[in-house]
Tab-separated table of C-alpha atoms in Angstrom:
chain	number	residue	atom	x	y	z
K	1	MET	CA	-14.884	-13.469	12.171
K	2	THR	CA	-14.979	-10.314	14.226
K	3	ASP	CA	-17.055	-7.409	13.005
K	4	LEU	CA	-14.991	-4.956	11.008
K	5	LEU	CA	-15.450	-1.239	11.504
K	6	THR	CA	-16.498	0.792	8.498
K	7	SER	CA	-15.756	4.287	7.292
K	8	PRO	CA	-18.477	6.944	6.954
K	9	LEU	CA	-17.899	6.502	3.202
K	10	HIS	CA	-18.481	2.749	3.251
K	11	GLU	CA	-21.722	2.988	1.271
K	12	ARG	CA	-19.919	5.012	-1.406
K	13	HIS	CA	-17.291	2.286	-1.764
K	14	VAL	CA	-19.887	-0.477	-1.944
K	15	ALA	CA	-21.873	1.478	-4.563
K	16	LEU	CA	-18.706	1.867	-6.650
K	17	GLY	CA	-18.073	-1.885	-6.444
K	18	ALA	CA	-14.753	-1.541	-4.609
K	19	LYS	CA	-12.839	-4.630	-3.515
K	20	LEU	CA	-12.749	-4.354	0.261
K	21	ALA	CA	-10.347	-5.860	2.785
K	22	ASP	CA	-9.444	-5.705	6.466
K	23	PHE	CA	-7.002	-2.919	7.305
K	24	GLY	CA	-6.260	-2.746	11.022
K	25	GLY	CA	-9.770	-3.912	11.870
K	26	TRP	CA	-11.446	-1.678	9.290
K	27	HIS	CA	-13.229	-2.810	6.138
K	28	MET	CA	-11.624	-0.528	3.544
K	29	PRO	CA	-11.273	-0.368	-0.265
K	30	ILE	CA	-8.187	-1.980	-1.862
K	31	GLU	CA	-9.057	-0.925	-5.406
K	32	TYR	CA	-11.979	0.175	-7.529
K	33	PRO	CA	-13.397	-1.261	-10.755
K	34	GLY	CA	-12.384	0.784	-13.778
K	35	GLY	CA	-9.158	1.635	-11.974
K	36	GLY	CA	-7.061	-1.062	-10.386
K	37	VAL	CA	-3.823	-0.537	-8.508
K	38	VAL	CA	-1.693	0.484	-11.498
K	39	ALA	CA	-4.199	2.953	-13.003
K	40	GLU	CA	-4.949	4.468	-9.583
K	41	HIS	CA	-1.247	4.749	-8.800
K	42	THR	CA	-0.572	6.439	-12.142
K	43	ALA	CA	-3.471	8.868	-11.650
K	44	VAL	CA	-1.807	10.105	-8.442
K	45	ARG	CA	1.664	10.420	-10.013
K	46	GLU	CA	0.372	12.202	-13.125
K	47	ARG	CA	-2.950	13.880	-12.198
K	48	VAL	CA	-4.878	13.453	-8.970
K	49	GLY	CA	-6.375	10.700	-6.823
K	50	LEU	CA	-8.800	10.599	-3.923
K	51	PHE	CA	-8.382	8.193	-0.994
K	52	ASP	CA	-10.634	7.431	1.934
K	53	VAL	CA	-8.265	6.892	4.853
K	54	SER	CA	-10.845	7.317	7.590
K	55	HIS	CA	-9.545	4.150	9.237
K	56	LEU	CA	-6.612	6.250	10.462
K	57	GLY	CA	-6.932	7.161	14.126
K	58	LYS	CA	-7.687	10.608	15.485
K	59	ALA	CA	-6.964	11.681	19.028
K	60	THR	CA	-6.452	14.879	20.986
K	61	VAL	CA	-4.332	15.869	23.948
K	62	THR	CA	-5.645	19.074	25.502
K	63	GLY	CA	-5.049	21.185	28.579
K	64	VAL	CA	-2.338	23.483	29.883
K	65	GLY	CA	1.054	22.039	28.905
K	66	ALA	CA	-0.369	19.561	26.364
K	67	ALA	CA	2.360	20.233	23.780
K	68	ASP	CA	5.161	19.892	26.349
K	69	PHE	CA	3.658	16.636	27.591
K	70	VAL	CA	3.353	15.149	24.094
K	71	ASN	CA	6.903	16.317	23.374
K	72	SER	CA	8.123	14.416	26.436
K	73	CYS	CA	6.531	11.198	25.098
K	74	PHE	CA	7.061	11.008	21.323
K	75	THR	CA	10.399	11.020	19.508
K	76	ASN	CA	10.372	14.087	17.267
K	77	ASP	CA	10.963	17.582	18.670
K	78	LEU	CA	7.625	19.363	18.686
K	79	ARG	CA	9.454	22.596	19.507
K	80	ARG	CA	10.829	22.634	15.969
K	81	ILE	CA	7.369	23.574	14.683
K	82	SER	CA	4.845	26.328	15.396
K	83	PRO	CA	1.059	26.250	15.807
K	84	GLY	CA	-0.474	25.521	12.405
K	85	GLN	CA	2.217	22.993	11.535
K	86	ALA	CA	2.317	19.220	11.658
K	87	GLN	CA	5.184	16.799	12.155
K	88	TYR	CA	5.930	13.099	11.648
K	89	THR	CA	6.859	11.404	14.923
K	90	MET	CA	7.014	8.019	16.622
K	91	CYS	CA	5.671	6.587	19.847
K	92	CYS	CA	8.325	4.216	21.199
K	93	ASP	CA	8.409	1.882	24.146
K	94	GLU	CA	11.213	1.884	26.731
K	95	ARG	CA	13.214	-0.628	24.644
K	96	GLY	CA	13.138	1.726	21.672
K	97	GLY	CA	10.627	-0.402	19.760
K	98	VAL	CA	8.034	1.507	17.790
K	99	VAL	CA	4.484	1.302	19.183
K	100	ASP	CA	3.300	3.486	16.293
K	101	ASP	CA	4.362	6.183	13.891
K	102	LEU	CA	1.987	9.093	13.598
K	103	ILE	CA	1.463	12.724	12.626
K	104	GLN	CA	1.162	15.332	15.371
K	105	TYR	CA	-0.667	18.585	14.553
K	106	LEU	CA	0.251	21.483	16.840
K	107	ARG	CA	-2.945	23.558	17.072
K	108	ALA	CA	-1.850	25.459	20.203
K	109	ASP	CA	0.340	24.879	23.224
K	110	ASP	CA	-2.700	23.405	24.953
K	111	ASP	CA	-4.103	21.475	21.989
K	112	VAL	CA	-2.367	18.723	19.989
K	113	PHE	CA	-4.247	16.668	17.376
K	114	LEU	CA	-2.876	13.211	16.521
K	115	ILE	CA	-3.352	10.872	13.553
K	116	PRO	CA	-2.005	7.425	14.542
K	117	ASN	CA	-2.436	4.200	12.562
K	118	ALA	CA	-5.825	2.482	12.775
K	119	ALA	CA	-4.694	-0.605	14.671
K	120	ASN	CA	-2.487	1.323	17.128
K	121	THR	CA	-4.725	4.230	18.111
K	122	ALA	CA	-6.123	2.652	21.239
K	123	GLU	CA	-2.644	1.673	22.471
K	124	VAL	CA	-1.161	5.125	21.798
K	125	CYS	CA	-4.073	6.722	23.665
K	126	ARG	CA	-3.698	4.241	26.528
K	127	ARG	CA	-0.003	5.022	26.941
K	128	LEU	CA	-0.599	8.781	26.769
K	129	ALA	CA	-3.488	8.665	29.247
K	130	ALA	CA	-1.470	6.528	31.682
K	131	ALA	CA	1.395	9.033	31.629
K	132	ALA	CA	-0.592	12.291	31.462
K	133	PRO	CA	-0.422	14.565	34.508
K	134	ALA	CA	-3.619	15.795	36.119
K	135	GLY	CA	-5.295	18.527	34.103
K	136	LEU	CA	-4.508	17.022	30.708
K	137	GLU	CA	-7.146	15.162	28.741
K	138	VAL	CA	-6.361	12.419	26.202
K	139	LEU	CA	-9.321	11.571	23.973
K	140	ASP	CA	-9.614	8.843	21.347
K	141	ARG	CA	-11.727	10.467	18.627
K	142	HIS	CA	-11.422	7.676	16.072
K	143	ARG	CA	-15.000	7.982	14.852
K	144	GLU	CA	-15.492	11.720	15.275
K	145	TYR	CA	-13.509	12.631	12.168
K	146	ALA	CA	-12.976	11.209	8.712
K	147	VAL	CA	-9.738	11.580	6.712
K	148	ILE	CA	-9.822	12.050	2.928
K	149	ALA	CA	-6.534	12.366	1.040
K	150	VAL	CA	-6.332	14.350	-2.208
K	151	GLN	CA	-2.956	13.524	-3.754
K	152	GLY	CA	-1.271	14.397	-7.033
K	153	PRO	CA	-0.091	17.378	-9.075
K	154	ARG	CA	-3.711	18.555	-9.667
K	155	SER	CA	-4.623	18.533	-5.959
K	156	ASP	CA	-4.628	22.318	-5.716
K	157	GLU	CA	-7.117	22.702	-8.561
K	158	VAL	CA	-9.460	20.165	-6.963
K	159	LEU	CA	-9.407	21.904	-3.586
K	160	GLN	CA	-9.755	25.336	-5.186
K	161	ALA	CA	-12.938	24.146	-6.943
K	162	LEU	CA	-14.407	23.718	-3.440
K	163	GLY	CA	-13.037	27.073	-2.270
K	164	LEU	CA	-10.684	25.318	0.147
K	165	PRO	CA	-7.287	26.852	0.971
K	166	THR	CA	-4.237	25.592	-0.950
K	167	GLY	CA	-0.577	26.405	-1.300
K	168	HIS	CA	0.327	26.418	2.386
K	169	ASP	CA	3.745	25.010	3.273
K	170	TYR	CA	4.458	21.276	3.257
K	171	MET	CA	3.305	19.870	6.643
K	172	ALA	CA	1.254	23.006	7.458
K	173	PHE	CA	-2.517	22.921	8.037
K	174	VAL	CA	-5.399	25.372	7.874
K	175	GLU	CA	-8.736	25.066	9.686
K	176	ALA	CA	-11.228	25.972	6.967
K	177	GLN	CA	-14.932	25.946	6.219
K	178	TRP	CA	-16.714	24.282	3.303
K	179	ASP	CA	-20.448	24.719	2.816
K	180	GLY	CA	-20.878	25.545	6.503
K	181	ARG	CA	-18.823	22.544	7.620
K	182	SER	CA	-15.432	22.663	9.310
K	183	VAL	CA	-12.600	20.909	7.448
K	184	ILE	CA	-8.942	20.796	8.472
K	185	VAL	CA	-6.789	21.033	5.322
K	186	CYS	CA	-3.331	19.537	5.891
K	187	ARG	CA	-0.515	19.652	3.325
K	188	THR	CA	0.436	16.066	4.123
K	189	GLY	CA	0.221	12.660	2.517
K	190	TYR	CA	1.680	9.178	2.126
K	191	THR	CA	2.274	9.150	-1.634
K	192	GLY	CA	5.181	11.545	-2.137
K	193	GLU	CA	3.105	13.703	-4.473
K	194	ARG	CA	1.970	17.226	-3.779
K	195	GLY	CA	-1.287	16.814	-1.917
K	196	TYR	CA	-3.535	17.358	1.039
K	197	GLU	CA	-5.296	15.373	3.719
K	198	LEU	CA	-8.716	16.740	4.659
K	199	VAL	CA	-10.155	16.077	8.094
K	200	PRO	CA	-13.912	16.752	8.155
K	201	LYS	CA	-16.315	15.677	10.873
K	202	TRP	CA	-17.359	12.039	10.482
K	203	GLN	CA	-20.928	12.890	9.459
K	204	ASP	CA	-19.790	15.502	6.930
K	205	ALA	CA	-17.503	13.094	5.063
K	206	PRO	CA	-19.999	11.904	2.381
K	207	ALA	CA	-20.809	15.485	1.272
K	208	VAL	CA	-17.114	16.444	1.147
K	209	TRP	CA	-16.256	13.215	-0.732
K	210	ASP	CA	-19.004	13.761	-3.319
K	211	ALA	CA	-17.853	17.339	-3.927
K	212	LEU	CA	-14.232	16.208	-4.359
K	213	VAL	CA	-15.224	13.398	-6.750
K	214	ALA	CA	-17.080	15.950	-8.892
K	215	ALA	CA	-14.231	18.480	-8.680
K	216	MET	CA	-11.540	16.032	-9.846
K	217	ALA	CA	-13.509	14.801	-12.875
K	218	PRO	CA	-12.175	17.542	-15.231
K	219	TRP	CA	-8.633	16.412	-14.327
K	220	ASP	CA	-9.337	12.727	-14.969
K	221	GLY	CA	-8.838	12.016	-11.280
K	222	LEU	CA	-9.557	8.560	-9.881
K	223	VAL	CA	-10.848	7.279	-6.588
K	224	CYS	CA	-7.982	5.183	-5.238
K	225	GLY	CA	-7.827	2.274	-2.849
K	226	LEU	CA	-5.278	1.327	-0.243
K	227	GLY	CA	-3.528	-0.957	-2.770
K	228	ALA	CA	-2.308	2.070	-4.707
K	229	ARG	CA	-1.525	3.869	-1.459
K	230	ASP	CA	0.851	1.012	-0.613
K	231	THR	CA	2.662	1.013	-3.987
K	232	LEU	CA	2.930	4.834	-3.841
K	233	ARG	CA	4.406	4.863	-0.336
K	234	THR	CA	6.780	2.006	-1.124
K	235	GLU	CA	8.132	3.914	-4.160
K	236	MET	CA	8.904	6.744	-1.711
K	237	GLY	CA	10.511	4.387	0.808
K	238	TYR	CA	8.042	5.552	3.469
K	239	PRO	CA	7.888	2.945	6.252
K	240	LEU	CA	4.665	1.121	7.092
K	241	HIS	CA	4.188	0.334	10.763
K	242	GLY	CA	3.953	-3.407	11.313
K	243	GLN	CA	6.294	-4.097	8.384
K	244	ASP	CA	9.174	-1.603	8.232
K	245	LEU	CA	8.798	-0.247	11.767
K	246	SER	CA	7.567	-2.281	14.740
K	247	LEU	CA	8.225	-3.110	18.360
K	248	ASP	CA	11.185	-5.127	17.008
K	249	ILE	CA	12.362	-2.595	14.403
K	250	SER	CA	13.632	0.603	16.006
K	251	PRO	CA	13.876	4.059	14.412
K	252	VAL	CA	17.673	3.640	14.327
K	253	GLN	CA	17.375	0.422	12.308
K	254	ALA	CA	14.662	1.889	10.070
K	255	ARG	CA	16.788	4.990	9.407
K	256	SER	CA	14.007	7.152	10.860
K	257	GLY	CA	16.436	8.920	13.182
K	258	TRP	CA	15.644	12.196	11.398
K	259	ALA	CA	12.306	12.063	13.260
K	260	VAL	CA	13.954	11.734	16.671
K	261	GLY	CA	14.748	14.818	18.746
K	262	TRP	CA	18.098	13.470	19.955
K	263	LYS	CA	18.821	16.586	22.002
K	264	LYS	CA	15.544	16.450	23.926
K	265	GLU	CA	15.808	15.666	27.629
K	266	ALA	CA	13.022	13.124	27.551
K	267	PHE	CA	11.002	10.928	25.222
K	268	TRP	CA	9.907	7.308	25.498
K	269	GLY	CA	12.732	4.969	24.552
K	270	ARG	CA	15.411	7.699	24.733
K	271	GLU	CA	18.073	5.737	26.642
K	272	ALA	CA	17.668	2.592	24.557
K	273	LEU	CA	17.750	4.522	21.285
K	274	LEU	CA	20.776	6.625	22.282
K	275	ALA	CA	22.618	3.425	23.211
K	276	GLU	CA	21.679	1.736	19.932
K	277	ARG	CA	22.712	4.770	17.920
K	278	SER	CA	26.023	4.966	19.710
K	279	ALA	CA	26.784	1.222	19.358
K	280	GLY	CA	25.499	1.123	15.784
K	281	PRO	CA	22.400	-0.827	14.750
K	282	ALA	CA	22.635	-4.573	14.107
K	283	ARG	CA	20.665	-4.091	10.874
K	284	ILE	CA	19.756	-1.147	8.691
K	285	SER	CA	16.832	-0.537	6.360
K	286	ARG	CA	17.858	-0.079	2.724
K	287	GLY	CA	16.190	-0.096	-0.654
K	288	LEU	CA	16.411	-2.903	-3.213
K	289	VAL	CA	15.774	-2.524	-6.935
K	290	VAL	CA	15.261	-5.783	-8.782
K	291	THR	CA	17.558	-6.168	-11.778
K	292	GLY	CA	16.372	-9.693	-12.627
K	293	ARG	CA	12.754	-10.737	-12.949
K	294	GLY	CA	10.399	-11.057	-10.009
K	295	ILE	CA	8.801	-9.163	-7.168
K	296	PRO	CA	10.201	-9.278	-3.634
K	297	ARG	CA	7.651	-9.606	-0.843
K	298	ALA	CA	7.818	-9.095	2.933
K	299	HIS	CA	9.901	-11.754	4.736
K	300	CYS	CA	11.804	-12.915	1.615
K	301	SER	CA	15.378	-13.529	2.735
K	302	VAL	CA	18.269	-11.627	1.150
K	303	THR	CA	21.671	-13.153	0.463
K	304	ARG	CA	25.014	-11.732	-0.666
K	305	ASP	CA	27.711	-14.065	-1.952
K	306	GLY	CA	25.660	-16.992	-0.637
K	307	ALA	CA	25.318	-15.716	2.935
K	308	VAL	CA	22.021	-14.478	4.392
K	309	VAL	CA	22.352	-10.742	5.108
K	310	GLY	CA	18.771	-9.835	5.990
K	311	GLU	CA	15.153	-9.892	4.911
K	312	VAL	CA	12.615	-7.863	2.987
K	313	THR	CA	10.185	-5.818	5.113
K	314	SER	CA	8.061	-4.410	2.256
K	315	GLY	CA	8.201	-5.351	-1.400
K	316	THR	CA	6.058	-4.647	-4.397
K	317	PHE	CA	5.949	-3.956	-8.112
K	318	SER	CA	6.715	-0.309	-8.833
K	319	PRO	CA	4.150	0.889	-11.375
K	320	THR	CA	6.352	3.915	-12.150
K	321	ARG	CA	9.590	1.987	-12.754
K	322	LYS	CA	7.867	-1.218	-13.884
K	323	GLN	CA	10.147	-3.399	-11.786
K	324	GLY	CA	10.235	-4.959	-8.367
K	325	ILE	CA	11.308	-2.760	-5.453
K	326	ALA	CA	11.674	-3.462	-1.749
K	327	LEU	CA	12.691	-2.165	1.626
K	328	ALA	CA	14.880	-4.633	3.490
K	329	LEU	CA	16.600	-4.826	6.866
K	330	LEU	CA	20.197	-5.705	6.045
K	331	HIS	CA	23.431	-6.343	7.908
K	332	PRO	CA	25.413	-3.108	8.333
K	333	SER	CA	28.207	-4.466	6.124
K	334	VAL	CA	25.856	-4.292	3.122
K	335	ALA	CA	26.347	-1.006	1.269
K	336	GLU	CA	24.578	0.886	-1.477
K	337	GLY	CA	25.552	-0.518	-4.840
K	338	ASP	CA	25.987	-4.077	-3.556
K	339	GLU	CA	24.443	-6.852	-5.616
K	340	VAL	CA	22.229	-9.254	-3.663
K	341	LEU	CA	19.792	-12.096	-4.303
K	342	VAL	CA	16.250	-12.075	-2.934
K	343	ASP	CA	14.767	-15.519	-2.301
K	344	VAL	CA	11.331	-15.207	-3.941
K	345	ARG	CA	9.612	-18.548	-3.265
K	346	GLY	CA	12.799	-20.505	-3.818
K	347	ARG	CA	14.024	-18.509	-6.812
K	348	GLY	CA	16.994	-16.149	-6.472
K	349	VAL	CA	16.028	-12.751	-7.903
K	350	ALA	CA	18.950	-10.358	-8.476
K	351	ALA	CA	18.695	-6.886	-6.942
K	352	THR	CA	20.871	-3.854	-6.287
K	353	VAL	CA	21.033	-2.103	-2.913
K	354	VAL	CA	19.984	1.560	-3.259
K	355	LYS	CA	18.924	4.526	-1.189
K	356	PRO	CA	15.169	5.269	-1.397
K	357	PRO	CA	13.127	7.008	-2.705
K	358	PHE	CA	12.760	4.884	-5.830
K	359	VAL	CA	11.163	7.757	-7.786
K	360	GLN	CA	11.788	11.489	-8.055
K	361	VAL	CA	8.791	13.599	-7.041
K	362	GLN	CA	7.863	17.151	-6.015
K	363	THR	CA	6.566	16.560	-2.490
K	364	ARG	CA	7.687	19.861	-1.003
K	365	GLN	CA	7.600	22.195	-3.987
K	366	ASP	CA	6.012	25.634	-3.378
Y	1	MET	CA	-17.615	-3.044	-15.117
Y	2	SER	CA	-18.644	-5.617	-17.707
Y	3	GLU	CA	-19.861	-8.999	-16.488
Y	4	LEU	CA	-17.133	-11.628	-16.412
Y	5	SER	CA	-17.596	-14.139	-19.222
Y	6	TYR	CA	-16.880	-17.878	-19.546
Y	7	PRO	CA	-16.958	-18.959	-23.207
Y	8	ASP	CA	-18.862	-22.162	-23.907
Y	9	ASP	CA	-16.205	-23.590	-26.235
Y	10	LEU	CA	-13.603	-23.889	-23.447
Y	11	ARG	CA	-12.981	-26.375	-20.663
Y	12	TYR	CA	-12.183	-25.216	-17.110
Y	13	THR	CA	-10.453	-26.374	-13.929
Y	14	SER	CA	-11.237	-25.756	-10.275
Y	15	ASP	CA	-7.941	-23.810	-10.192
Y	16	HIS	CA	-9.617	-21.172	-12.395
Y	17	GLU	CA	-7.801	-22.062	-15.584
Y	18	TRP	CA	-9.279	-22.517	-19.041
Y	19	VAL	CA	-8.225	-25.038	-21.696
Y	20	ARG	CA	-8.865	-24.678	-25.446
Y	21	LEU	CA	-8.457	-27.629	-27.804
Y	22	GLU	CA	-6.651	-26.643	-30.993
Y	23	PRO	CA	-7.071	-28.340	-34.362
Y	24	GLU	CA	-3.588	-29.894	-34.141
Y	25	GLY	CA	-4.485	-31.691	-30.922
Y	26	THR	CA	-2.525	-29.343	-28.681
Y	27	VAL	CA	-4.305	-27.230	-26.027
Y	28	LEU	CA	-3.868	-23.612	-24.960
Y	29	VAL	CA	-4.074	-22.824	-21.237
Y	30	GLY	CA	-4.800	-19.546	-19.493
Y	31	ILE	CA	-6.522	-18.199	-16.400
Y	32	THR	CA	-10.214	-17.319	-16.323
Y	33	ALA	CA	-11.840	-13.901	-16.184
Y	34	TYR	CA	-12.723	-14.668	-12.579
Y	35	ALA	CA	-9.072	-15.391	-11.717
Y	36	GLN	CA	-7.630	-12.296	-13.388
Y	37	ASN	CA	-10.276	-10.124	-11.743
Y	38	ALA	CA	-9.534	-11.583	-8.318
Y	39	LEU	CA	-5.777	-11.094	-8.787
Y	40	GLY	CA	-6.012	-7.506	-10.010
Y	41	ASP	CA	-3.371	-5.947	-12.259
Y	42	VAL	CA	-1.029	-8.719	-13.384
Y	43	VAL	CA	2.543	-7.417	-13.371
Y	44	TYR	CA	4.695	-10.527	-13.701
Y	45	VAL	CA	4.309	-13.985	-15.207
Y	46	SER	CA	6.750	-16.835	-14.720
Y	47	LEU	CA	6.464	-19.370	-17.549
Y	48	PRO	CA	7.517	-23.032	-17.836
Y	49	ALA	CA	10.120	-24.055	-20.415
Y	50	VAL	CA	9.137	-25.547	-23.745
Y	51	GLY	CA	9.764	-29.281	-23.509
Y	52	ASP	CA	8.915	-29.557	-19.799
Y	53	THR	CA	6.951	-32.714	-19.052
Y	54	LEU	CA	4.093	-32.086	-16.648
Y	55	ALA	CA	1.558	-34.159	-14.748
Y	56	ALA	CA	-1.937	-32.801	-14.164
Y	57	GLY	CA	-1.817	-30.609	-11.063
Y	58	ASP	CA	1.899	-29.817	-11.307
Y	59	SER	CA	2.808	-26.238	-10.542
Y	60	CYS	CA	4.486	-24.905	-13.688
Y	61	GLY	CA	4.570	-21.133	-13.316
Y	62	GLU	CA	3.274	-18.088	-11.481
Y	63	VAL	CA	0.986	-15.176	-12.180
Y	64	GLU	CA	1.708	-12.229	-9.900
Y	65	SER	CA	-0.303	-9.050	-9.416
Y	66	THR	CA	0.480	-5.895	-7.479
Y	67	LYS	CA	-1.171	-7.582	-4.492
Y	68	SER	CA	-0.638	-11.317	-4.629
Y	69	VAL	CA	0.792	-14.303	-6.433
Y	70	SER	CA	-0.940	-17.382	-7.787
Y	71	ASP	CA	0.513	-20.646	-9.109
Y	72	ILE	CA	-0.192	-21.903	-12.600
Y	73	TYR	CA	-1.027	-25.620	-12.576
Y	74	SER	CA	-0.908	-27.971	-15.491
Y	75	PRO	CA	-4.520	-28.966	-16.243
Y	76	LEU	CA	-3.500	-32.259	-17.913
Y	77	ASP	CA	-0.582	-34.679	-18.279
Y	78	GLY	CA	1.548	-33.617	-21.215
Y	79	GLU	CA	4.518	-31.751	-22.607
Y	80	VAL	CA	4.864	-27.981	-22.881
Y	81	SER	CA	4.905	-27.224	-26.625
Y	82	GLY	CA	4.807	-23.429	-26.424
Y	83	VAL	CA	4.676	-20.457	-24.047
Y	84	ASN	CA	3.329	-16.948	-24.555
Y	85	SER	CA	6.544	-14.954	-24.348
Y	86	GLU	CA	4.585	-11.739	-25.029
Y	87	LEU	CA	3.673	-11.922	-21.334
Y	88	ASP	CA	7.291	-11.155	-20.359
Y	89	SER	CA	6.905	-7.566	-21.515
Y	90	THR	CA	3.090	-7.204	-21.437
Y	91	PRO	CA	1.749	-9.309	-18.543
Y	92	GLU	CA	-1.352	-7.076	-18.480
Y	93	LEU	CA	-2.665	-9.028	-21.509
Y	94	ILE	CA	-3.923	-11.519	-18.920
Y	95	ASN	CA	-6.251	-8.806	-17.589
Y	96	SER	CA	-7.270	-7.245	-20.883
Y	97	ASP	CA	-7.758	-10.431	-22.939
Y	98	PRO	CA	-7.659	-13.494	-20.669
Y	99	TYR	CA	-9.043	-15.925	-23.293
Y	100	GLY	CA	-7.109	-14.526	-26.255
Y	101	ALA	CA	-3.791	-12.683	-26.274
Y	102	GLY	CA	-3.419	-13.485	-22.559
Y	103	TRP	CA	-2.994	-17.244	-23.074
Y	104	ILE	CA	-0.133	-18.627	-20.972
Y	105	LEU	CA	1.096	-21.964	-22.282
Y	106	GLN	CA	0.503	-24.569	-24.968
Y	107	LEU	CA	0.472	-28.214	-23.973
Y	108	ARG	CA	0.574	-31.448	-25.976
Y	109	PRO	CA	-1.599	-33.751	-23.833
Y	110	SER	CA	-0.429	-37.342	-23.480
Y	111	ASP	CA	-4.092	-38.437	-23.453
Y	112	PRO	CA	-6.319	-36.028	-25.391
Y	113	SER	CA	-9.477	-37.713	-24.065
Y	114	ALA	CA	-8.563	-36.499	-20.553
Y	115	LEU	CA	-9.892	-33.110	-21.700
Y	116	ASP	CA	-13.404	-34.495	-21.274
Y	117	SER	CA	-12.828	-34.887	-17.535
Y	118	LEU	CA	-12.479	-31.102	-17.094
Y	119	LEU	CA	-15.402	-28.818	-16.246
Y	120	ASP	CA	-17.559	-27.386	-18.994
Y	121	ALA	CA	-18.566	-23.718	-18.884
Y	122	ALA	CA	-21.873	-24.394	-17.124
Y	123	ALA	CA	-20.211	-26.466	-14.403
Y	124	TYR	CA	-17.451	-23.875	-13.935
Y	125	ARG	CA	-19.958	-21.036	-13.649
Y	126	GLN	CA	-21.852	-23.086	-11.080
Y	127	SER	CA	-18.652	-23.676	-9.095
Y	128	LEU	CA	-18.241	-19.903	-8.735
Y	129	GLY	CA	-21.607	-19.789	-6.959
């Protein structure tokens, strides 16, 4: 077994008795005793939850023209946002496959901060560095910063208890100070709830975490593991790289075309993606809500009228709806409202094709 | 978190199931505290049908959590004489009361003495290390 990397909060998780598992090479909490996936999930939907997501990558591209360079690589149009704002984007290869999906934070025209997925950070940095013109610096800062997500309708109160800024626009960020330490406060998240992702320096993470744990206690907040993060994101229909997006699942198939700057002159994979969009994708990601009994899981095949029409990419039990839900790549002839069967270990589980999200939330509310 | 318990009046299997002999000669079957804790929140249980004839080791149902799924195996040869249909609407009983309200199925063993071949609580505890 290879050595797993650990977060700066690892000792906190061990002390709490968390169940830990390998996430992209990192030994991270799945759930905590006293909580469990359903209770942690519900805390985020109804109150507030705290997640250590320090396994996420951090990288910077700096130097004159950094923003223009990044914009010529990734799919989304960085010119749609201003300094102080962040944006969801994808790093594609020339075939239009997705190397990673990530958040890009525009700090200044010469300074872009990136949060890729844990397992893909090195590859994203490698591709950027290989393409970067002289004068630009690409740095993998994976273990220079931690990432702590505060998610749920009481997030503002928790941050305010620490004197941190709140109420900035969805996808905006503020570089703040807490107790003499610098913390980037981003109005972002992977749960669909109102919330923030805090980016402190690696060594400052335990102090920030402890203060947040204390501050959420009056709101009955819970520390939450990556198990709840997965059920929360699946209820929103947010794709997970490696399951719903991959080198073999393009943004056109995943219906992530909203995060592609189609009018840009250049980005990696542009020709392949334009061609696929124009021809129409061979399969399209859609939502499934189970109407029978059972829980779809990744790679379960989906049939309609006895014919295979695709397969599940992510499936779980929705704690909010108390039924099975899934994202599935389906033949383009399958439409919303169609009734299908999901093969769950040999048993046909009835489901209806829907458009995600599976829950109604207030992600963007002022 | 409270320590996981393994009552002395039950028998156990290496598949992390418990078996309780009832006065009528039938047995109740469920999963152990260890198993429910390892699974996490149970959200779906697939039960056998009353009247099914099972051999020891036969897969006869599933217990599924938010994270994973685990087969239920028949601990003995016998016929299914009852199932806990409360689990259809409240599968979480397996987490909250694994040895009581979270029982899964009732079996009429074809050879009641086969119960003696199962692990006792001390041996099961030892198997968990």
